[in-house]
PDB file of C-alpha atoms in Angstrom:
ATOM      1  CA  UNK A  22       4.679   7.674  43.962  1.00 52.00           C
ATOM      2  CA  UNK A  23       3.428   5.002  41.680  1.00 50.00           C
ATOM      3  CA  UNK A  24       3.227   5.610  37.967  1.00 48.00           C
ATOM      4  CA  UNK A  25      -0.028   4.602  36.328  1.00 45.00           C
ATOM      5  CA  UNK A  26       0.131   3.370  32.752  1.00 47.00           C
ATOM      6  CA  UNK A  27      -2.991   4.204  30.744  1.00 50.00           C
ATOM      7  CA  UNK A  28      -2.788   2.416  27.338  1.00 53.00           C
ATOM      8  CA  UNK A  29      -3.400   4.595  24.367  1.00 62.00           C
ATOM      9  CA  UNK A  30      -4.917   3.074  21.334  1.00 81.00           C
ATOM     10  CA  UNK A  31      -3.451   2.983  17.874  1.00 88.00           C
ATOM     11  CA  UNK A  32      -5.236   5.085  15.283  1.00 90.00           C
ATOM     12  CA  UNK A  33      -5.724   4.698  11.468  1.00 92.00           C
ATOM     13  CA  UNK A  34      -5.707   7.580   9.052  1.00 93.00           C
ATOM     14  CA  UNK A  35      -8.116   7.915   6.204  1.00 94.00           C
ATOM     15  CA  UNK A  36      -5.440   6.737   3.831  1.00 94.00           C
ATOM     16  CA  UNK A  37      -4.868   3.527   5.788  1.00 92.00           C
ATOM     17  CA  UNK A  38      -8.662   2.908   6.084  1.00 91.00           C
ATOM     18  CA  UNK A  39      -9.140   3.370   2.362  1.00 91.00           C
ATOM     19  CA  UNK A  40      -6.355   0.979   1.460  1.00 90.00           C
ATOM     20  CA  UNK A  41      -7.548  -1.765   3.873  1.00 88.00           C
ATOM     21  CA  UNK A  42     -11.083  -1.512   2.499  1.00 87.00           C
ATOM     22  CA  UNK A  43      -9.870  -1.498  -1.048  1.00 86.00           C
ATOM     23  CA  UNK A  44      -8.409  -4.932  -0.336  1.00 80.00           C
ATOM     24  CA  UNK A  45     -11.633  -6.462   0.791  1.00 74.00           C
ATOM     25  CA  UNK A  46     -13.175  -8.800  -1.843  1.00 63.00           C
ATOM     26  CA  UNK A  47     -16.689  -7.516  -2.391  1.00 57.00           C
ATOM     27  CA  UNK A  48     -17.990 -10.998  -3.095  1.00 49.00           C
ATOM     28  CA  UNK A  49     -16.461 -12.536   0.142  1.00 59.00           C
ATOM     29  CA  UNK A  50     -17.957 -12.006   3.530  1.00 52.00           C
ATOM     30  CA  UNK A  51     -14.606 -12.476   5.256  1.00 60.00           C
ATOM     31  CA  UNK A  52     -12.695  -9.385   6.322  1.00 69.00           C
ATOM     32  CA  UNK A  53      -9.096  -8.710   5.782  1.00 78.00           C
ATOM     33  CA  UNK A  54      -7.363  -7.314   8.908  1.00 87.00           C
ATOM     34  CA  UNK A  55      -4.195  -5.281   8.704  1.00 90.00           C
ATOM     35  CA  UNK A  56      -1.814  -6.735  11.280  1.00 92.00           C
ATOM     36  CA  UNK A  57       1.041  -4.577  12.478  1.00 92.00           C
ATOM     37  CA  UNK A  58       3.874  -6.084  14.498  1.00 92.00           C
ATOM     38  CA  UNK A  59       7.323  -5.187  15.923  1.00 88.00           C
ATOM     39  CA  UNK A  60      10.303  -7.397  15.578  1.00 86.00           C
ATOM     40  CA  UNK A  61      13.967  -7.034  16.688  1.00 81.00           C
ATOM     41  CA  UNK A  62      16.366  -5.873  13.848  1.00 72.00           C
ATOM     42  CA  UNK A  63      16.649  -3.021  11.485  1.00 64.00           C
ATOM     43  CA  UNK A  64      19.258  -0.236  11.642  1.00 66.00           C
ATOM     44  CA  UNK A  65      17.695   1.321  14.777  1.00 62.00           C
ATOM     45  CA  UNK A  66      16.886  -1.799  16.876  1.00 76.00           C
ATOM     46  CA  UNK A  67      13.225  -2.649  16.192  1.00 80.00           C
ATOM     47  CA  UNK A  68      11.439  -2.754  12.900  1.00 86.00           C
ATOM     48  CA  UNK A  69       7.741  -2.644  11.914  1.00 85.00           C
ATOM     49  CA  UNK A  70       6.143  -5.393   9.924  1.00 89.00           C
ATOM     50  CA  UNK A  71       2.711  -5.487   8.253  1.00 90.00           C
ATOM     51  CA  UNK A  72       0.644  -8.465   6.988  1.00 90.00           C
ATOM     52  CA  UNK A  73      -2.892  -9.151   6.096  1.00 87.00           C
ATOM     53  CA  UNK A  74      -4.592 -11.703   8.259  1.00 84.00           C
ATOM     54  CA  UNK A  75      -8.092 -13.191   8.302  1.00 83.00           C
ATOM     55  CA  UNK A  76      -7.772 -14.575  11.870  1.00 83.00           C
ATOM     56  CA  UNK A  77      -7.496 -12.745  15.146  1.00 87.00           C
ATOM     57  CA  UNK A  78      -6.062 -14.397  18.232  1.00 89.00           C
ATOM     58  CA  UNK A  79      -7.749 -14.049  21.630  1.00 89.00           C
ATOM     59  CA  UNK A  80      -4.883 -12.046  22.974  1.00 90.00           C
ATOM     60  CA  UNK A  81      -4.792  -9.484  20.074  1.00 90.00           C
ATOM     61  CA  UNK A  82      -5.953  -5.896  20.310  1.00 89.00           C
ATOM     62  CA  UNK A  83      -8.360  -5.093  17.508  1.00 89.00           C
ATOM     63  CA  UNK A  84      -8.887  -1.424  16.454  1.00 87.00           C
ATOM     64  CA  UNK A  85     -11.877  -0.889  14.045  1.00 87.00           C
ATOM     65  CA  UNK A  86     -12.624   2.354  12.215  1.00 88.00           C
ATOM     66  CA  UNK A  87     -15.118   2.936   9.456  1.00 88.00           C
ATOM     67  CA  UNK A  88     -15.167  -0.827   8.581  1.00 85.00           C
ATOM     68  CA  UNK A  89     -11.367  -1.236   8.508  1.00 88.00           C
ATOM     69  CA  UNK A  90      -9.759  -3.367  11.185  1.00 88.00           C
ATOM     70  CA  UNK A  91      -6.183  -3.279  12.617  1.00 91.00           C
ATOM     71  CA  UNK A  92      -4.853  -6.143  14.716  1.00 92.00           C
ATOM     72  CA  UNK A  93      -1.911  -5.845  17.124  1.00 92.00           C
ATOM     73  CA  UNK A  94      -0.330  -8.616  19.158  1.00 92.00           C
ATOM     74  CA  UNK A  95       0.282  -7.861  22.889  1.00 91.00           C
ATOM     75  CA  UNK A  96       4.095  -7.776  22.575  1.00 91.00           C
ATOM     76  CA  UNK A  97       4.044  -5.243  19.754  1.00 91.00           C
ATOM     77  CA  UNK A  98       1.280  -3.133  21.334  1.00 90.00           C
ATOM     78  CA  UNK A  99       3.641  -2.008  24.146  1.00 87.00           C
ATOM     79  CA  UNK A 100       5.889  -0.487  21.478  1.00 86.00           C
ATOM     80  CA  UNK A 101       3.355   1.167  19.255  1.00 88.00           C
ATOM     81  CA  UNK A 102       0.602   2.350  21.734  1.00 88.00           C
ATOM     82  CA  UNK A 103      -0.284   5.843  20.742  1.00 89.00           C
ATOM     83  CA  UNK A 104       0.877   5.501  17.129  1.00 91.00           C
ATOM     84  CA  UNK A 105      -0.917   6.339  13.952  1.00 92.00           C
ATOM     85  CA  UNK A 106      -0.862   3.936  11.011  1.00 93.00           C
ATOM     86  CA  UNK A 107      -0.992   5.710   7.624  1.00 93.00           C
ATOM     87  CA  UNK A 108      -0.763   4.528   4.013  1.00 92.00           C
ATOM     88  CA  UNK A 109       1.379   6.671   1.651  1.00 90.00           C
ATOM     89  CA  UNK A 110       2.130   6.693  -2.080  1.00 87.00           C
ATOM     90  CA  UNK A 111       5.181   8.539  -3.159  1.00 83.00           C
ATOM     91  CA  UNK A 112       8.257   8.384  -5.400  1.00 82.00           C
ATOM     92  CA  UNK A 113       9.713   5.535  -3.277  1.00 77.00           C
ATOM     93  CA  UNK A 114       6.551   3.449  -3.634  1.00 81.00           C
ATOM     94  CA  UNK A 115       3.437   2.704  -1.681  1.00 87.00           C
ATOM     95  CA  UNK A 116       3.409   1.419   1.900  1.00 88.00           C
ATOM     96  CA  UNK A 117       1.857   1.525   5.374  1.00 89.00           C
ATOM     97  CA  UNK A 118       3.912   3.518   7.762  1.00 87.00           C
ATOM     98  CA  UNK A 119       3.820   3.963  11.617  1.00 88.00           C
ATOM     99  CA  UNK A 120       4.034   7.447  13.150  1.00 89.00           C
ATOM    100  CA  UNK A 121       5.213   6.450  16.602  1.00 86.00           C
ATOM    101  CA  UNK A 122       5.404   9.126  19.351  1.00 85.00           C
ATOM    102  CA  UNK A 123       7.348   6.641  21.513  1.00 79.00           C
ATOM    103  CA  UNK A 124      10.292   6.261  19.092  1.00 75.00           C
ATOM    104  CA  UNK A 125      13.341   8.192  20.244  1.00 69.00           C
ATOM    105  CA  UNK A 126      15.174   7.535  16.889  1.00 65.00           C
ATOM    106  CA  UNK A 127      14.160   6.177  13.507  1.00 67.00           C
ATOM    107  CA  UNK A 128      16.170   5.269  10.470  1.00 60.00           C
ATOM    108  CA  UNK A 129      16.037   7.115   7.188  1.00 58.00           C
ATOM    109  CA  UNK A 130      13.591   4.680   5.573  1.00 56.00           C
ATOM    110  CA  UNK A 131      11.190   4.970   8.542  1.00 55.00           C
ATOM    111  CA  UNK A 132      10.881   1.199   8.964  1.00 61.00           C
ATOM    112  CA  UNK A 133      13.010   0.824  12.040  1.00 55.00           C
ATOM    113  CA  UNK A 134      13.147   2.610  15.385  1.00 55.00           C
ATOM    114  CA  UNK A 135      14.391   2.524  18.934  1.00 56.00           C
ATOM    115  CA  UNK A 136      12.763   3.486  22.246  1.00 64.00           C
TER     116      UNK A 136
END
């Protein structure tokens, strides 16, 4: 039997959408894209990274929702497919977070994971 992989998109919460849109300069037509990526390291093996990027590479996956755009490179997409990107503000600060159903373990801070 052959397993078939059906890619699942990454989704954005209303909190993440609102934060991305709040960073758009109302006087500039260029859009700011939230780029999420995965690198090796962290206490659990992999860690999430976020940056704002005006450019999109041809190989990137772009997810748009309500005017906000998320960009993911192909290498990172395999680790975060099916995840939800959220933006939270709490006592520890404000940050984007990844709710990743593929992660088997995560660290206490939520910034690193393993699969």
